Short mmCIF file of C-alpha atoms in Angstrom, two decimals:
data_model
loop_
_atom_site.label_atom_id
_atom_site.label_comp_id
_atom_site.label_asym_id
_atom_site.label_seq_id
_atom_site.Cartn_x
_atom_site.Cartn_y
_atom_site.Cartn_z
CA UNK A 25 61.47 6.18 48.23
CA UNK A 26 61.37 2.68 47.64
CA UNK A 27 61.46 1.57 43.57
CA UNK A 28 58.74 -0.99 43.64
CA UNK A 29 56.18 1.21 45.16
CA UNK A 30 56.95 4.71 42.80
CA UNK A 31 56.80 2.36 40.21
CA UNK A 32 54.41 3.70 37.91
CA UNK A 33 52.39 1.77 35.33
CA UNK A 34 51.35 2.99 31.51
CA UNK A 35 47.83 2.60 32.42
CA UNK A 36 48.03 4.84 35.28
CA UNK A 37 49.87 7.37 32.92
CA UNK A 38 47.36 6.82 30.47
CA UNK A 39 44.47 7.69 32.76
CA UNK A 40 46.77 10.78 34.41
CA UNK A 41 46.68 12.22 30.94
CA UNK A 42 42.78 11.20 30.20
CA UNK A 43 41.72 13.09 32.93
CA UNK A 44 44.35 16.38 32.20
CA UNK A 45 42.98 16.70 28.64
CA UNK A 46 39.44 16.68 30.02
CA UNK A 47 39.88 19.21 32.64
CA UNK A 48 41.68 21.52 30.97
CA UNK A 49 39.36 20.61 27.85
CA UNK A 50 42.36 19.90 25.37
CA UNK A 51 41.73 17.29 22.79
CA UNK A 52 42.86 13.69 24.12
CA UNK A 53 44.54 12.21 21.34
CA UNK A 54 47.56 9.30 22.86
CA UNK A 55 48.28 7.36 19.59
CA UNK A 56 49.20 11.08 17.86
CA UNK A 57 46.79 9.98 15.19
CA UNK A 58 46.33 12.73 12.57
CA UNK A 59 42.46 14.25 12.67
CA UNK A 60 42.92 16.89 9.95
CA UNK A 61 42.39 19.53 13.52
CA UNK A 62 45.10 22.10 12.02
CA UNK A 63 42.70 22.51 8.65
CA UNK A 64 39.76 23.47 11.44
CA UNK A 65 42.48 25.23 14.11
CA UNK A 66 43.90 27.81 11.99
CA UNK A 67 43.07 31.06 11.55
CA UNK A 68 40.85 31.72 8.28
CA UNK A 69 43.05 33.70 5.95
CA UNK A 70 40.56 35.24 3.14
CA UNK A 71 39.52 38.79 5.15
CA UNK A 72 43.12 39.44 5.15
CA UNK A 73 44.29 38.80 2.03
CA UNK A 74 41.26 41.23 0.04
CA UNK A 75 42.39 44.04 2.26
CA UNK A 76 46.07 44.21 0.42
CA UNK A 77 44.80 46.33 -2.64
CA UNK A 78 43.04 49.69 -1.51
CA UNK A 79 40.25 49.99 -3.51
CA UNK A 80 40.17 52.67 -6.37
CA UNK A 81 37.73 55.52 -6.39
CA UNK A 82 34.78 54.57 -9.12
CA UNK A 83 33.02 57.55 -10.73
CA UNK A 84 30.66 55.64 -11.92
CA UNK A 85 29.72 53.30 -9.24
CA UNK A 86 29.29 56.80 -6.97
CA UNK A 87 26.52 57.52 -9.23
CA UNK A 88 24.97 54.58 -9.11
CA UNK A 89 24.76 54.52 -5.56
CA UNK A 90 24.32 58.06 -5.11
CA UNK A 91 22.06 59.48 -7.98
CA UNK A 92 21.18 62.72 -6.11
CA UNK A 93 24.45 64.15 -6.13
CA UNK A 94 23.83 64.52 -10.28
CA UNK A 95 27.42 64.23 -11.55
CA UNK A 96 29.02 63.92 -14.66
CA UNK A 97 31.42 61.43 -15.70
CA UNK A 98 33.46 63.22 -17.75
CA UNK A 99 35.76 61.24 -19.40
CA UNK A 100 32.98 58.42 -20.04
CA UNK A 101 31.17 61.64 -22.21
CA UNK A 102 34.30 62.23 -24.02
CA UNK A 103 34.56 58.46 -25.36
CA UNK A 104 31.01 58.55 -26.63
CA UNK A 105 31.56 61.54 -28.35
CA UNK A 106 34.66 60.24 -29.54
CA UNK A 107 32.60 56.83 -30.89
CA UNK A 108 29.93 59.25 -32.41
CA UNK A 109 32.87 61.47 -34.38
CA UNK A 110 33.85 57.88 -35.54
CA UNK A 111 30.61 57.10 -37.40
CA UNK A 112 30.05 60.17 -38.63
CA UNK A 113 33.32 59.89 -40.42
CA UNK A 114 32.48 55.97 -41.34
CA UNK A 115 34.85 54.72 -39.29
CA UNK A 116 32.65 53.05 -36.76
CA UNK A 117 33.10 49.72 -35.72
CA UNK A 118 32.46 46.88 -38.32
CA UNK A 119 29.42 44.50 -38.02
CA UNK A 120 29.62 41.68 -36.41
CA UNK A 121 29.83 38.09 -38.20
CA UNK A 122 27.03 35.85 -37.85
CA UNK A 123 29.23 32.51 -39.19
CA UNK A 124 32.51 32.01 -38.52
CA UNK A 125 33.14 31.92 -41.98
CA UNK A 126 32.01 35.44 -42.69
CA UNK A 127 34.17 37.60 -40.40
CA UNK A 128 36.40 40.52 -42.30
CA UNK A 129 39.46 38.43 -40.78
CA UNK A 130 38.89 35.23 -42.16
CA UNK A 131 38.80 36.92 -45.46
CA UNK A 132 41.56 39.01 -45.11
CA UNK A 133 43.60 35.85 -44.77
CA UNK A 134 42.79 34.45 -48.19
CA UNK B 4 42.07 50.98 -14.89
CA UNK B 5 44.36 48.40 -12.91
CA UNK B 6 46.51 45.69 -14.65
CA UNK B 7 44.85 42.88 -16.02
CA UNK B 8 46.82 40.63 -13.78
CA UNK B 9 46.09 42.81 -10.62
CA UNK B 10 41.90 42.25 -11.96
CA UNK B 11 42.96 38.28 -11.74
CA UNK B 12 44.42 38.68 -8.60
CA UNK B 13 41.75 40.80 -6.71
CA UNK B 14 39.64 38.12 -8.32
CA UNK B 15 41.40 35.23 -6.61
CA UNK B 16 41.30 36.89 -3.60
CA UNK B 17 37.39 37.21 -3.46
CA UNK B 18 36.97 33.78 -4.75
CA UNK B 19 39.43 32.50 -1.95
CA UNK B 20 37.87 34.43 0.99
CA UNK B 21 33.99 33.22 -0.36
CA UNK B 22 35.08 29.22 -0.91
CA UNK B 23 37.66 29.25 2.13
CA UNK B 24 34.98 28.02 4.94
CA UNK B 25 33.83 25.04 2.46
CA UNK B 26 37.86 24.36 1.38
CA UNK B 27 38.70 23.50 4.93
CA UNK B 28 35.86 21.45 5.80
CA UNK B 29 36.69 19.49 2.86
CA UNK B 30 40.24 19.17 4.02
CA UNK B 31 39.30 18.48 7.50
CA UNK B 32 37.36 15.05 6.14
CA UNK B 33 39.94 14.29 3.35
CA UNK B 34 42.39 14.51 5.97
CA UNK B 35 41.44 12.95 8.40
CA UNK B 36 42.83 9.05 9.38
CA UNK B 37 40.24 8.25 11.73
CA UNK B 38 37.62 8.51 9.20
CA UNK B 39 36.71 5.66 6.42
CA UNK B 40 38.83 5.76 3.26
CA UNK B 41 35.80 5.57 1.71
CA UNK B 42 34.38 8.77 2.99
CA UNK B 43 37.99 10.57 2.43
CA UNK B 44 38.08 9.69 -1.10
CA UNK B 45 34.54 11.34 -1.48
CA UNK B 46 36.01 14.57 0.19
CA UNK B 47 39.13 14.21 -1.72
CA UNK B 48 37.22 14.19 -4.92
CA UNK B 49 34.73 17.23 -3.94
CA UNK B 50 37.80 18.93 -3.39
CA UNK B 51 39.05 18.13 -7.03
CA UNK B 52 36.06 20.00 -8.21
CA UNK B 53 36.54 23.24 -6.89
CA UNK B 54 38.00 25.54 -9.05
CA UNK B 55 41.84 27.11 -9.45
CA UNK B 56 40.56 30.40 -8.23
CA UNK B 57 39.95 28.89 -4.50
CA UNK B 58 43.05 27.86 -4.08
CA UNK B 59 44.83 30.40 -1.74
CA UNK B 60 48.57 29.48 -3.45
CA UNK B 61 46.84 31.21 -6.75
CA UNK B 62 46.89 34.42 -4.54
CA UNK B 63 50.29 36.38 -5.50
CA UNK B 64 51.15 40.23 -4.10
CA UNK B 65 51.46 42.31 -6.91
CA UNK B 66 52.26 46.12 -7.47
CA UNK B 67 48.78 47.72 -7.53
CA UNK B 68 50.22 51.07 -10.48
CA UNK B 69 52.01 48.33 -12.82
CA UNK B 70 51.21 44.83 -12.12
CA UNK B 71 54.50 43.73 -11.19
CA UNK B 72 54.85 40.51 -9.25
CA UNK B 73 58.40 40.57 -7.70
CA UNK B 74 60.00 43.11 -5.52
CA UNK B 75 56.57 43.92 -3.97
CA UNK B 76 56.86 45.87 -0.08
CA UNK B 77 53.52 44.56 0.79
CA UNK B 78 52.69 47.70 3.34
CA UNK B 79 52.42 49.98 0.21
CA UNK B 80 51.27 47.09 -2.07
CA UNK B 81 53.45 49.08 -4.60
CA UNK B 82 56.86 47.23 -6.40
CA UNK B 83 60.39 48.59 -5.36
CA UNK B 84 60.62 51.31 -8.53
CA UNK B 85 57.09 52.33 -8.37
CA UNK B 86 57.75 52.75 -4.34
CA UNK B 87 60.38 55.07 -5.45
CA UNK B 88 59.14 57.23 -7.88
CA UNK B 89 56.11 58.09 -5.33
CA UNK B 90 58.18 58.11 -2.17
CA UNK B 91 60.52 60.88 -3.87
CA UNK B 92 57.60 62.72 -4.92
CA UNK B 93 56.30 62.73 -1.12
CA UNK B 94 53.18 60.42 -2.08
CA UNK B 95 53.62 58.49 0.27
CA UNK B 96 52.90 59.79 3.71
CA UNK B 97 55.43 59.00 6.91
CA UNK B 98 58.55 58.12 4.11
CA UNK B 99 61.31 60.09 3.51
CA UNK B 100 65.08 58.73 2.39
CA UNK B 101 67.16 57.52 5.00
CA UNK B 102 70.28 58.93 6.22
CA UNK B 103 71.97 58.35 9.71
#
């Protein structure tokens, strides 16, 4: 083939890959400018990462949602007993400060 | 009850997955040369508002029985000793110690 006439000119290239990007519906970008695309391209990440822990059997939230089934969180009943013992004995727990000044550790550290 | 860092961690996650639409649109704008600097800036500085939880490099695998944060197989979400102790008690189903 003769040089001269296979001698192909940017403008022609230009146009060549113009008219790829908008058949095959690619973004047409010559200069390589950056458009922030990858932020918007990649896949989202967030559904996978809440799947790593398995969540943990809740008695109490299965009574909530399911009142019908009437059961008894046991070990919740044993700690209010356990608070109730407490008071009976006086060893409930202490009032709470209104000031800051008044609380039964700022006196303790005078 | 789970470790208190595991309870930050799930946290993260759920903050992550609920802001991580918004957090790349953001980016996409902040990022992006063809725009105004003007109008990147703005992004830029929307972005500076969101909080640390959104971010998904505050997301870190840790052992879901003891909190650990290094040594984690992430299939069993569990940290190499705690992997151990329940694979040699047969808790965990398909593993058994290797020999060939």
């Amino acid at each position: 083939m003769a040089a001269a006439a296979t001698a192909i000119r940017p403008m022609q290239l230009a146009a060549l890959t113009r008219s790829r990007c908008s058949i095959l519906q690619t973004a047409y970008n010559p200069t390589s400018a950056r458009t922030g695309a990858k932020y918007l391209h990649a896949r989202l990440c967030g559904p996978s990462m809440v799947k790593f822990y398995t969540p943990e059997a809740n008695i109490a939230q299965i009574m909530r949602q399911w009142p019908e089934l009437e059961m008894r969180n046991f070990a919740e009943e044993e700690r209010l007993q356990d608070v109730e013992d407490k008071k009976k004995r006086g060893k409930g727990a202490p009032k709470k400060a209104k000031e800051k000044g008044n609380s039964c550790r700022a006196s303790r550290r005078r | 009850m789970p470790n208190a860092r595991v309870l930050r961690d799930i946290k993260a996650r759920n903050v992550v997955k609920a802001s991580e639409v918004l957090r790349r649109a953001y980016l996409y704008v902040a990022r992006n040369e063809t725009l105004s600097p003007q109008v990147r800036h703005q992004a830029q500085l929307q972005l500076n508002t969101f909080g640390k939880y959104t971010r998904p490099t505050t997301v870190k695998n840790r052992c879901a029985e003891s909190g650990r944060g290094r040594g984690i197989i992430s299939e069993f979400a569990l940290c190499r000793y705690q992997f151990r102790l329940k694979a040699l008690k047969l808790e965990l189903p398909g593993v058994r110690k290797a020999s060939w």
